[in-house]
Amino acid sequence: MLLKRVGAGGQPAPSPAEAPAAPGASSGNPYSQAAPMPNTYNQSPVMPTAVPGPNSSPIIPGQGLPSVLVDKNKLRDFRNQIVQRIQSSIGPNTVLTRDDKTIRELASKFKTFYDQLQLSLPADQQRMLFDEILAEMVGFGPLEPLLSDESITEIMVNGPNQIYIEQKGKLKEIDTTFENDDHVMRVINRIIAPLGRRVDRKWPMVDARLPDGSRVNAIIPPCSLKGPTITIRKFNKKPLTWQDLVRFGTVTEDMMMFLEACIRAKLNMVVAGGTGSGKTTLLNVLSSFIPDDERIITIEDAAELQLVQRHVISLESKPADVDGSGRVEIRDLVKNSLRMRPERIVVGECRGGETLDMLQAMNTGHDGSLTTLHANTPRDTLSRLETMCLMSGMDLPIRVLREQVSSAINLIVQQARLRDGTRKVINITEVQGMEENNIVLQDVFTWVEEGQDENGKVLGALKPTGLRPKFEDKLKLIGYKLPPSMFGGSIPGMKDIYGNNNNRRIR
């Protein structure tokens, strides 16, 4: 262990050879108990007299007396010792909540056990030590600083000794680790306990969410061979707007104007894409175009949609109880939602037999419904819809399924995560109906790739195809007369319905 001595004001303290010997001290290691330095291990941290709000931790200022700067491993040992003593003092089954009273009590216990261990750390390490202890007692342990970092969009815990994060669309490994498998399990249980969910060897998988809505998946041994694994998909504390997506280059302003018109015209829409392509984020933005006076029912496995309207009913599936009974699937919720007088049904993701029920709802008067699913292209989206309808157990002819799909779905919005980590809407495609035994698709907007620059950034443009959708008359009926420039054409001097010569909507 390499220890660096620090004196008052951050100045180096006298070396052991220069420091005056304490009465009765013997020669040898100056850091041993037989030869303590004056005040080195007897300094107590001065605790705050007032505790800040719940989003911040108490400040623990250091004093001007000599202190010892320790490395990360030693600081972790101190943390574990103090956490064990605090846990023993409050009882192993005590559940703590992060509020001012709890933080004050933990600060008091921290001071007591800090003194008992005869520690003397610089002010910044005292703060760091208390923050880590607070995270262990009432937070999510080593994940706390990662969750508070807004630049991190995804966290992947691959067992106790390996953590990856996603920043700006790129994955990288960090040096943060857990102590052992039990440490990871404590964090998993702390995440799922408020939701009434469980994970054990009998059922080693669980979906959950954090208090801020971030999506969590955990899988543990025996299914996970590297130990307990956690995957967290973080969401912005402030929901993104369509202006944010335009600024990021995910869509163009014309595309968002077109999609807004489609939402208000109550067209049924599917947002498709691969894992991590931004489907849920786009679904949130599209949902914000739904008028405030409509009743919206959202259905999800783990609630993560952040709708801004007031009249929103959020439904969430329920896993089976310990005895295997009591399971409520997405399909059950879709059927139940039809009895709740919905004006819009928003299904977070279709994965199985609920797809057929969703199509039936769209075909029986519940226009303007939205959902997402995993697919790589608009044509693959149709194949996935057919496959998932067959998963319902209904032995329907393929032509019947395709007729259901072509009459229910009006628009497919295809999203993708490009190789440089950026996310783009690469297709907005109209479903035009059936032609013999095939569903006819027509792109309205598409992504045209033009290569990449020297930094690996993908170059390209989102462009209209020059074709106007067949459902344009529906948009005109609600007052959206879309200008020719939106679809690649132009008429000199023509103004759009907003009175803009440049044919762009100003908000």
XYZ file of C-alpha atoms in Angstrom, residues 133-390:
258
model
C -21.635 4.465 1.580
C -24.830 6.387 0.852
C -25.074 4.669 -2.545
C -24.632 1.250 -0.901
C -27.220 1.880 1.809
C -30.019 3.702 -0.072
C -28.955 3.716 -3.729
C -27.740 1.358 -6.413
C -24.140 0.959 -5.287
C -21.463 1.420 -7.973
C -24.157 2.257 -10.537
C -25.075 5.551 -8.835
C -22.470 7.777 -10.554
C -23.230 6.101 -13.896
C -26.959 6.731 -13.516
C -26.381 10.386 -12.664
C -24.125 10.932 -15.704
C -26.465 12.236 -18.413
C -23.945 11.486 -21.170
C -24.332 7.731 -20.521
C -27.287 6.188 -22.348
C -26.846 2.519 -21.492
C -25.179 0.525 -18.704
C -24.242 -3.146 -19.070
C -23.057 -5.098 -16.009
C -21.504 -8.375 -17.196
C -20.988 -10.024 -13.824
C -19.260 -8.336 -10.888
C -15.938 -7.614 -12.622
C -16.946 -6.054 -15.932
C -19.087 -3.011 -16.747
C -19.632 -1.409 -20.149
C -21.379 1.864 -20.904
C -22.699 3.499 -24.056
C -21.780 7.125 -24.718
C -22.589 8.912 -27.979
C -23.606 5.608 -29.510
C -20.286 3.885 -28.731
C -19.591 1.126 -26.192
C -16.610 1.258 -23.878
C -15.462 -0.623 -20.783
C -14.921 1.242 -17.520
C -12.946 0.335 -14.413
C -15.935 0.386 -12.036
C -16.619 -3.055 -10.538
C -18.729 -4.800 -7.911
C -17.312 -6.762 -4.991
C -18.796 -10.128 -5.928
C -21.976 -11.811 -7.186
C -23.791 -11.097 -3.920
C -23.054 -7.396 -4.318
C -24.685 -7.386 -7.784
C -27.656 -9.359 -6.435
C -28.226 -6.782 -3.695
C -28.490 -4.046 -6.315
C -30.836 -6.142 -8.476
C -33.116 -6.832 -5.512
C -33.119 -3.158 -4.575
C -34.273 -2.300 -8.114
C -37.088 -4.857 -8.325
C -38.332 -4.819 -4.706
C -40.526 -1.664 -5.066
C -42.154 -3.219 -8.142
C -43.167 -6.423 -6.393
C -41.102 -8.528 -8.780
C -38.716 -11.359 -7.993
C -35.719 -13.123 -9.475
C -34.262 -16.421 -8.259
C -32.849 -19.672 -9.553
C -36.347 -20.899 -10.358
C -37.056 -17.880 -12.571
C -33.682 -16.167 -13.195
C -34.885 -13.335 -15.468
C -36.728 -10.134 -14.692
C -37.731 -6.897 -16.423
C -38.066 -3.795 -14.297
C -37.643 -0.038 -14.317
C -35.872 2.552 -12.226
C -37.737 5.398 -10.491
C -36.872 7.715 -13.404
C -38.391 5.288 -15.930
C -35.135 3.768 -17.180
C -35.628 0.203 -18.407
C -33.839 -2.620 -16.573
C -33.291 -6.266 -17.468
C -31.527 -8.671 -15.135
C -30.580 -12.310 -15.601
C -28.755 -14.387 -13.024
C -27.184 -17.872 -12.745
C -27.774 -20.611 -13.752
C -28.829 -18.953 -17.029
C -26.085 -16.305 -16.899
C -22.707 -18.042 -16.806
C -20.683 -14.899 -16.004
C -22.715 -14.115 -12.917
C -25.620 -11.714 -12.381
C -26.033 -9.467 -15.415
C -27.820 -6.111 -15.529
C -28.711 -4.084 -18.615
C -30.072 -0.568 -18.073
C -31.488 1.556 -20.888
C -31.503 5.082 -19.532
C -34.008 7.759 -20.473
C -33.595 11.482 -20.328
C -35.008 13.064 -17.218
C -36.642 15.570 -19.570
C -38.414 13.841 -22.486
C -36.964 14.689 -25.885
C -39.007 16.836 -28.251
C -39.273 16.770 -32.030
C -36.951 19.777 -32.113
C -34.299 17.690 -30.336
C -34.580 14.921 -32.940
C -34.235 17.474 -35.733
C -31.177 18.970 -34.022
C -29.612 15.511 -33.615
C -30.136 14.812 -37.313
C -32.433 11.851 -36.628
C -35.173 13.363 -38.808
C -35.739 16.504 -40.856
C -38.258 19.183 -40.003
C -40.339 18.233 -43.063
C -40.474 14.618 -41.876
C -41.676 15.672 -38.423
C -44.325 17.940 -39.957
C -45.523 15.012 -42.046
C -45.594 12.624 -39.063
C -47.450 15.174 -36.929
C -50.125 15.466 -39.619
C -50.404 11.663 -39.757
C -50.817 11.401 -35.965
C -53.507 14.075 -35.869
C -55.294 12.425 -38.809
C -55.467 9.239 -36.702
C -53.435 7.039 -39.015
C -52.261 3.741 -37.536
C -48.504 3.654 -37.316
C -45.741 1.124 -36.588
C -42.270 2.255 -35.484
C -39.782 -0.470 -36.416
C -36.056 -0.871 -35.899
C -33.310 -2.879 -34.296
C -32.268 -2.998 -30.653
C -31.051 0.390 -29.435
C -32.156 2.199 -32.584
C -34.346 4.682 -30.671
C -37.824 3.239 -31.279
C -39.179 4.087 -27.833
C -37.746 7.604 -27.944
C -39.392 8.229 -31.314
C -42.659 6.705 -30.069
C -42.585 9.159 -27.154
C -42.124 12.087 -29.525
C -44.884 10.905 -31.869
C -47.223 10.408 -28.907
C -46.712 14.050 -27.940
C -48.632 15.032 -31.101
C -51.814 13.345 -29.832
C -54.327 16.052 -28.828
C -54.772 16.628 -25.093
C -58.515 15.988 -25.205
C -58.148 12.310 -26.207
C -58.087 9.330 -23.847
C -54.849 7.357 -24.278
C -54.189 3.819 -23.036
C -50.523 2.749 -22.968
C -49.608 -0.936 -22.633
C -46.068 -2.079 -21.856
C -44.037 -4.871 -20.292
C -42.160 -2.341 -18.158
C -43.626 1.169 -18.173
C -41.174 3.502 -19.900
C -43.261 5.787 -22.098
C -43.307 9.397 -20.896
C -46.446 10.905 -22.371
C -47.082 14.562 -21.601
C -50.883 14.511 -21.884
C -53.074 14.473 -18.767
C -55.600 11.820 -19.804
C -53.271 8.829 -19.962
C -53.905 5.382 -18.462
C -50.720 3.308 -18.196
C -51.036 -0.480 -18.063
C -48.171 -2.858 -17.303
C -47.905 -6.625 -17.676
C -47.441 -8.768 -14.584
C -45.182 -11.814 -14.208
C -46.465 -15.032 -12.663
C -46.481 -15.500 -8.918
C -44.286 -18.039 -7.150
C -46.831 -20.803 -7.744
C -46.955 -20.002 -11.473
C -50.373 -18.355 -11.419
C -51.441 -14.741 -11.790
C -49.536 -13.904 -14.974
C -50.972 -10.996 -16.984
C -49.595 -10.744 -20.513
C -49.614 -7.878 -23.004
C -52.293 -9.694 -24.956
C -54.600 -9.712 -21.929
C -54.078 -5.979 -21.460
C -54.796 -5.222 -25.123
C -58.105 -7.077 -24.854
C -58.957 -5.317 -21.602
C -58.071 -1.889 -23.006
C -60.847 -2.237 -25.591
C -63.344 -2.072 -22.701
C -61.770 1.105 -21.294
C -63.180 3.468 -23.923
C -59.801 4.261 -25.517
C -59.375 6.847 -28.255
C -55.745 5.877 -28.770
C -54.001 2.613 -27.901
C -50.218 2.769 -27.623
C -48.475 -0.597 -27.224
C -44.850 -0.222 -26.172
C -43.738 -3.226 -28.210
C -45.451 -6.117 -29.987
C -43.556 -9.362 -29.490
C -46.093 -12.160 -29.887
C -49.763 -13.048 -30.121
C -50.891 -9.621 -28.942
C -50.077 -8.407 -32.478
C -53.257 -9.999 -33.836
C -55.346 -8.336 -31.120
C -53.659 -5.023 -31.890
C -54.507 -5.346 -35.592
C -58.095 -6.262 -34.715
C -58.356 -3.124 -32.576
C -57.015 -0.975 -35.414
C -59.562 -2.529 -37.785
C -62.526 -2.026 -35.457
C -62.607 1.706 -34.920
C -59.534 2.379 -32.750
C -57.748 4.556 -35.280
C -54.574 6.422 -34.464
C -52.999 3.503 -32.587
C -49.220 3.238 -32.274
C -46.796 0.417 -31.560
C -43.188 -0.643 -32.078
C -41.553 -3.884 -33.104
C -38.146 -5.254 -34.054
C -37.437 -5.348 -37.790
C -34.662 -4.182 -40.094
C -36.657 -2.912 -43.096
C -40.284 -1.969 -43.832
C -40.726 -5.214 -45.786
C -39.310 -7.183 -42.834
C -41.824 -5.360 -40.629
C -44.685 -6.902 -42.584
C -43.132 -10.384 -42.307
C -42.689 -9.922 -38.565
C -46.315 -8.855 -38.193
C -47.457 -11.993 -40.015
C -45.202 -14.223 -37.911
C -46.347 -12.707 -34.620
C -50.003 -13.028 -35.626
C -49.423 -16.754 -36.130
